[in-house]
Amino acid sequence: MDARDAMPMKPDLLGFSLSWELDYANVLTMLERMGIPIASANRTREHPLPPASIETFLSVCSLLHIQVFGGGPVLTANPEPYAEFFDVILLGDGEGILEDFMQAMQAARGGTGTRQELLISLSQAGVKAY
């Protein structure tokens, strides 16, 4: 998705790729501007994304509330400092795991939507996630 593209009206999944350590500040700013709680523990189904034009990579699937995921070289190398801001951090090459990730997200769609349930579903699908 390009920065000039309008976001879907009701996306359920929002992804960021961090290539540099300082990219995380932009992620937090974007979440704040969209009205999404910065800490993943504070996100609920009451925090949908408003329509906006935001500089992000976006994918859509149906879960109970928005899931914010991250990936890229920075998060793969050291996910811990950023863990509280993401519901899921994908580890490894996105081309190799994104399809399995999306399938696992769709499989989890009927559950409670908790982070723990999501991580179990991803693990069962063989997706390396933190």
Coordinates of N, CA and C in Angstrom, one line a residue:
M1 N 0.8 -1.2 0.0 CA 0.0 0.0 0.0 C 0.9 1.2 0.0
D2 N 0.5 2.2 -0.8 CA 1.3 3.5 -0.9 C 0.7 4.5 0.2
A3 N 1.6 5.4 0.5 CA 1.2 6.4 1.5 C 0.0 7.2 1.1
R4 N -0.2 7.3 -0.2 CA -1.3 8.2 -0.7 C -2.6 7.4 -0.8
D5 N -2.5 6.1 -0.7 CA -3.7 5.3 -0.8 C -4.6 5.4 0.5
A6 N -5.9 5.4 0.3 CA -6.8 5.5 1.4 C -6.9 4.1 2.0
M7 N -7.0 4.0 3.4 CA -7.1 2.8 4.0 C -8.5 2.2 3.9
P8 N -8.6 0.9 4.0 CA -9.9 0.3 4.0 C -10.8 0.8 5.1
M9 N -12.1 0.8 5.0 CA -12.9 1.4 6.0 C -12.8 0.7 7.4
K10 N -12.8 -0.7 7.3 CA -12.7 -1.4 8.6 C -11.7 -2.5 8.6
P11 N -10.4 -2.1 8.5 CA -9.4 -3.2 8.5 C -9.3 -3.8 9.9
D12 N -8.9 -5.1 9.9 CA -8.7 -5.8 11.1 C -7.3 -6.1 11.5
L13 N -6.4 -5.9 10.5 CA -5.0 -6.3 10.6 C -4.2 -5.1 10.1
L14 N -3.2 -4.7 10.9 CA -2.3 -3.6 10.5 C -0.9 -4.1 10.7
G15 N -0.1 -4.0 9.6 CA 1.3 -4.5 9.7 C 2.3 -3.5 9.4
F16 N 3.4 -3.6 10.1 CA 4.6 -2.6 10.0 C 5.8 -3.5 9.8
S17 N 6.7 -3.0 8.9 CA 8.0 -3.6 8.7 C 9.0 -2.6 9.2
L18 N 9.9 -2.9 10.1 CA 10.9 -2.0 10.6 C 12.2 -2.4 10.1
S19 N 12.8 -1.5 9.3 CA 14.1 -1.7 8.7 C 15.2 -1.0 9.5
W20 N 14.9 0.0 10.3 CA 15.9 0.7 11.1 C 15.3 0.8 12.5
E21 N 16.2 0.9 13.5 CA 15.8 1.0 14.9 C 14.9 2.2 15.1
L22 N 15.1 3.3 14.5 CA 14.4 4.5 14.7 C 13.0 4.5 14.0
D23 N 12.7 3.5 13.2 CA 11.4 3.4 12.6 C 10.3 3.2 13.7
Y24 N 10.6 2.7 14.8 CA 9.6 2.4 15.8 C 8.9 3.7 16.3
A25 N 9.6 4.8 16.3 CA 8.9 6.0 16.7 C 7.8 6.4 15.7
N26 N 8.0 6.1 14.5 CA 7.0 6.4 13.5 C 5.8 5.5 13.6
V27 N 6.1 4.2 14.0 CA 5.0 3.3 14.3 C 4.1 3.8 15.4
L28 N 4.7 4.2 16.5 CA 4.0 4.7 17.6 C 3.2 5.9 17.3
T29 N 3.8 6.8 16.5 CA 3.1 8.0 16.1 C 1.8 7.7 15.2
M30 N 2.0 6.7 14.3 CA 0.9 6.3 13.4 C -0.2 5.7 14.3
L31 N 0.1 4.8 15.2 CA -0.9 4.2 16.0 C -1.7 5.3 16.8
E32 N -0.9 6.2 17.4 CA -1.6 7.3 18.1 C -2.5 8.2 17.2
R33 N -2.0 8.5 16.0 CA -2.9 9.3 15.1 C -4.1 8.6 14.7
M34 N -4.1 7.3 14.7 CA -5.3 6.5 14.3 C -6.2 6.2 15.4
G35 N -5.8 6.6 16.6 CA -6.6 6.4 17.8 C -6.5 4.9 18.3
I36 N -5.4 4.2 18.0 CA -5.2 2.9 18.4 C -4.3 2.9 19.6
P37 N -4.7 2.3 20.7 CA -3.8 2.3 21.9 C -2.4 1.8 21.5
I38 N -1.4 2.5 22.0 CA 0.0 2.1 21.7 C 0.4 0.7 22.2
A39 N 0.0 0.5 23.5 CA 0.3 -0.8 24.1 C -0.7 -1.9 23.6
S40 N -0.2 -3.0 23.2 CA -1.1 -4.1 22.7 C -2.1 -4.5 23.8
A41 N -1.7 -4.5 25.0 CA -2.5 -5.0 26.1 C -3.8 -4.1 26.3
N42 N -3.7 -2.9 25.7 CA -4.9 -2.0 25.9 C -5.8 -2.0 24.7
R43 N -5.5 -2.8 23.7 CA -6.4 -2.8 22.5 C -7.6 -3.8 22.7
T44 N -8.7 -3.3 22.3 CA -9.9 -4.2 22.4 C -10.7 -4.0 21.1
R45 N -11.8 -4.7 21.0 CA -12.7 -4.6 19.8 C -13.3 -3.2 19.7
E46 N -13.2 -2.4 20.7 CA -13.7 -1.0 20.7 C -12.7 0.0 20.0
H47 N -11.6 -0.6 19.5 CA -10.6 0.3 18.9 C -10.4 -0.1 17.4
P48 N -11.5 0.1 16.6 CA -11.3 -0.1 15.2 C -10.5 1.1 14.6
L49 N -10.0 0.9 13.4 CA -9.3 1.9 12.7 C -10.3 2.9 12.0
P50 N -10.1 4.2 12.2 CA -10.9 5.1 11.4 C -10.4 5.2 10.0
P51 N -11.2 5.5 9.0 CA -10.7 5.7 7.6 C -9.7 6.8 7.6
A52 N -8.6 6.6 7.0 CA -7.5 7.6 6.9 C -6.5 7.2 5.8
S53 N -5.7 8.1 5.5 CA -4.6 7.8 4.6 C -3.3 7.8 5.4
I54 N -2.7 6.6 5.7 CA -1.6 6.5 6.5 C -0.5 5.7 5.8
E55 N 0.7 6.0 6.2 CA 1.9 5.4 5.5 C 2.1 4.0 6.2
T56 N 1.4 3.0 5.7 CA 1.6 1.6 6.3 C 1.4 0.6 5.3
F57 N 1.8 -0.6 5.6 CA 1.5 -1.8 4.8 C 0.3 -2.4 5.5
L58 N -0.8 -2.6 4.8 CA -2.0 -3.1 5.3 C -2.5 -4.4 4.7
S59 N -3.0 -5.3 5.5 CA -3.6 -6.5 5.0 C -4.9 -6.6 5.8
V60 N -5.9 -7.3 5.3 CA -7.2 -7.4 5.9 C -7.6 -8.9 6.2
C61 N -8.1 -9.1 7.3 CA -8.8 -10.4 7.7 C -9.7 -10.1 8.8
S62 N -10.5 -11.0 9.2 CA -11.6 -10.7 10.2 C -11.2 -11.4 11.6
L63 N -10.9 -10.5 12.5 CA -10.7 -11.0 13.9 C -11.7 -10.1 14.8
L64 N -11.7 -10.3 16.1 CA -12.6 -9.6 16.9 C -12.2 -8.1 17.1
H65 N -10.9 -7.8 17.1 CA -10.4 -6.5 17.2 C -9.1 -6.4 16.3
I66 N -8.7 -5.1 16.1 CA -7.5 -5.0 15.3 C -6.3 -5.6 15.9
Q67 N -5.6 -6.3 15.0 CA -4.3 -6.9 15.4 C -3.2 -6.1 14.7
V68 N -2.2 -5.7 15.5 CA -1.1 -4.9 15.0 C 0.1 -5.9 15.0
F69 N 0.6 -6.1 13.8 CA 1.8 -7.0 13.7 C 3.0 -6.3 13.1
G70 N 4.2 -6.8 13.5 CA 5.4 -6.2 12.9 C 6.3 -7.3 12.4
G71 N 7.2 -6.8 11.6 CA 8.3 -7.7 11.1 C 9.4 -6.9 10.6
G72 N 10.3 -7.5 9.8 CA 11.4 -6.8 9.3 C 12.7 -7.1 10.1
P73 N 13.8 -6.6 9.5 CA 15.1 -6.9 10.1 C 15.3 -6.5 11.6
V74 N 14.8 -5.4 12.0 CA 15.0 -4.9 13.3 C 14.2 -5.8 14.3
L75 N 13.0 -6.1 14.0 CA 12.2 -6.9 14.9 C 12.6 -8.4 14.9
T76 N 13.1 -8.9 13.8 CA 13.6 -10.3 13.8 C 14.9 -10.4 14.6
A77 N 15.8 -9.4 14.5 CA 17.0 -9.4 15.3 C 16.8 -9.3 16.8
N78 N 15.9 -8.4 17.2 CA 15.7 -8.2 18.7 C 14.2 -7.8 18.9
P79 N 13.3 -8.7 19.0 CA 11.9 -8.3 19.2 C 11.5 -7.8 20.6
E80 N 12.2 -8.1 21.6 CA 11.8 -7.8 23.0 C 11.6 -6.3 23.3
P81 N 12.4 -5.4 22.9 CA 12.2 -4.0 23.2 C 10.9 -3.5 22.6
Y82 N 10.4 -4.1 21.6 CA 9.2 -3.6 20.9 C 7.9 -4.5 21.1
A83 N 8.1 -5.5 21.9 CA 7.0 -6.5 22.1 C 5.7 -5.9 22.6
E84 N 5.8 -4.9 23.5 CA 4.6 -4.4 24.1 C 3.7 -3.6 23.1
F85 N 4.3 -3.2 22.0 CA 3.6 -2.4 21.0 C 2.9 -3.2 19.9
F86 N 3.2 -4.5 19.8 CA 2.7 -5.3 18.7 C 1.9 -6.5 19.3
D87 N 0.9 -6.9 18.7 CA 0.2 -8.1 19.1 C 1.0 -9.4 18.7
V88 N 1.6 -9.3 17.6 CA 2.5 -10.4 17.1 C 3.7 -9.8 16.4
I89 N 4.8 -10.4 16.6 CA 6.0 -10.0 15.8 C 6.4 -11.2 15.0
L90 N 6.5 -11.1 13.7 CA 6.9 -12.2 12.8 C 8.4 -12.2 12.7
L91 N 9.0 -13.4 12.8 CA 10.4 -13.5 12.8 C 10.8 -14.2 11.5
G92 N 11.8 -13.6 10.8 CA 12.3 -14.2 9.6 C 11.8 -13.4 8.3
D93 N 12.1 -14.0 7.2 CA 11.8 -13.4 5.9 C 10.3 -13.4 5.6
G94 N 9.7 -12.2 5.4 CA 8.3 -12.1 5.2 C 7.7 -12.9 4.0
E95 N 8.5 -13.0 3.0 CA 8.1 -13.8 1.8 C 7.8 -15.2 2.2
G96 N 8.6 -15.7 3.1 CA 8.5 -17.1 3.5 C 7.4 -17.4 4.5
I97 N 7.0 -16.4 5.3 CA 6.0 -16.7 6.4 C 4.7 -15.9 6.3
L98 N 4.6 -14.9 5.4 CA 3.4 -14.1 5.4 C 2.2 -14.9 5.0
E99 N 2.3 -15.8 4.1 CA 1.1 -16.7 3.7 C 0.6 -17.5 4.8
D100 N 1.6 -18.2 5.5 CA 1.2 -19.0 6.6 C 0.6 -18.2 7.8
F101 N 1.2 -17.0 7.9 CA 0.7 -16.1 9.0 C -0.8 -15.7 8.7
M102 N -1.1 -15.3 7.4 CA -2.5 -15.0 7.0 C -3.4 -16.1 7.2
Q103 N -3.0 -17.3 6.9 CA -3.9 -18.5 7.0 C -4.1 -18.8 8.5
A104 N -3.1 -18.6 9.3 CA -3.3 -18.8 10.8 C -4.2 -17.7 11.4
M105 N -4.1 -16.5 10.9 CA -4.9 -15.4 11.4 C -6.4 -15.7 11.0
Q106 N -6.6 -16.2 9.8 CA -8.0 -16.6 9.4 C -8.5 -17.7 10.2
A107 N -7.7 -18.7 10.6 CA -8.1 -19.8 11.4 C -8.4 -19.4 12.8
A108 N -7.8 -18.4 13.3 CA -8.0 -17.9 14.6 C -9.3 -17.0 14.7
R109 N -9.8 -16.6 13.6 CA -10.9 -15.7 13.5 C -12.1 -16.1 14.4
G110 N -12.4 -17.3 14.6 CA -13.6 -17.7 15.3 C -13.3 -17.8 16.8
G111 N -12.1 -17.5 17.3 CA -11.8 -17.6 18.7 C -12.1 -16.3 19.4
T112 N -11.5 -16.3 20.6 CA -11.7 -15.1 21.5 C -10.9 -13.9 21.0
G113 N -9.8 -14.1 20.2 CA -9.0 -13.0 19.8 C -7.9 -12.6 20.7
T114 N -7.7 -13.4 21.8 CA -6.7 -13.0 22.7 C -5.3 -13.2 22.1
R115 N -4.3 -12.5 22.6 CA -3.0 -12.6 22.1 C -2.4 -14.0 22.3
Q116 N -2.7 -14.6 23.5 CA -2.2 -16.0 23.8 C -2.8 -17.0 22.8
E117 N -4.1 -16.9 22.5 CA -4.8 -17.8 21.5 C -4.2 -17.6 20.1
L118 N -3.9 -16.4 19.8 CA -3.3 -16.1 18.5 C -1.9 -16.7 18.3
L119 N -1.1 -16.5 19.4 CA 0.3 -17.1 19.3 C 0.2 -18.6 19.3
I120 N -0.7 -19.2 20.0 CA -0.8 -20.7 19.9 C -1.2 -21.1 18.5
S121 N -2.1 -20.4 17.9 CA -2.6 -20.7 16.5 C -1.4 -20.6 15.5
L122 N -0.6 -19.5 15.7 CA 0.5 -19.3 14.8 C 1.6 -20.3 15.0
S123 N 1.8 -20.7 16.2 CA 2.8 -21.8 16.5 C 2.4 -23.1 15.9
Q124 N 1.1 -23.4 16.0 CA 0.6 -24.7 15.4 C 0.7 -24.7 13.9
A125 N 0.7 -23.5 13.3 CA 0.8 -23.3 11.9 C 2.2 -23.3 11.4
G126 N 3.2 -23.3 12.4 CA 4.6 -23.3 12.0 C 5.1 -21.9 11.8
V127 N 4.4 -20.9 12.2 CA 4.8 -19.5 11.9 C 5.7 -19.1 13.1
K128 N 6.9 -18.6 12.8 CA 7.8 -18.1 13.8 C 7.4 -16.7 14.3
A129 N 6.9 -16.7 15.5 CA 6.3 -15.4 16.0 C 6.8 -15.2 17.4
Y130 N 6.8 -13.9 17.8 CA 7.1 -13.6 19.2 C 6.0 -12.9 19.8

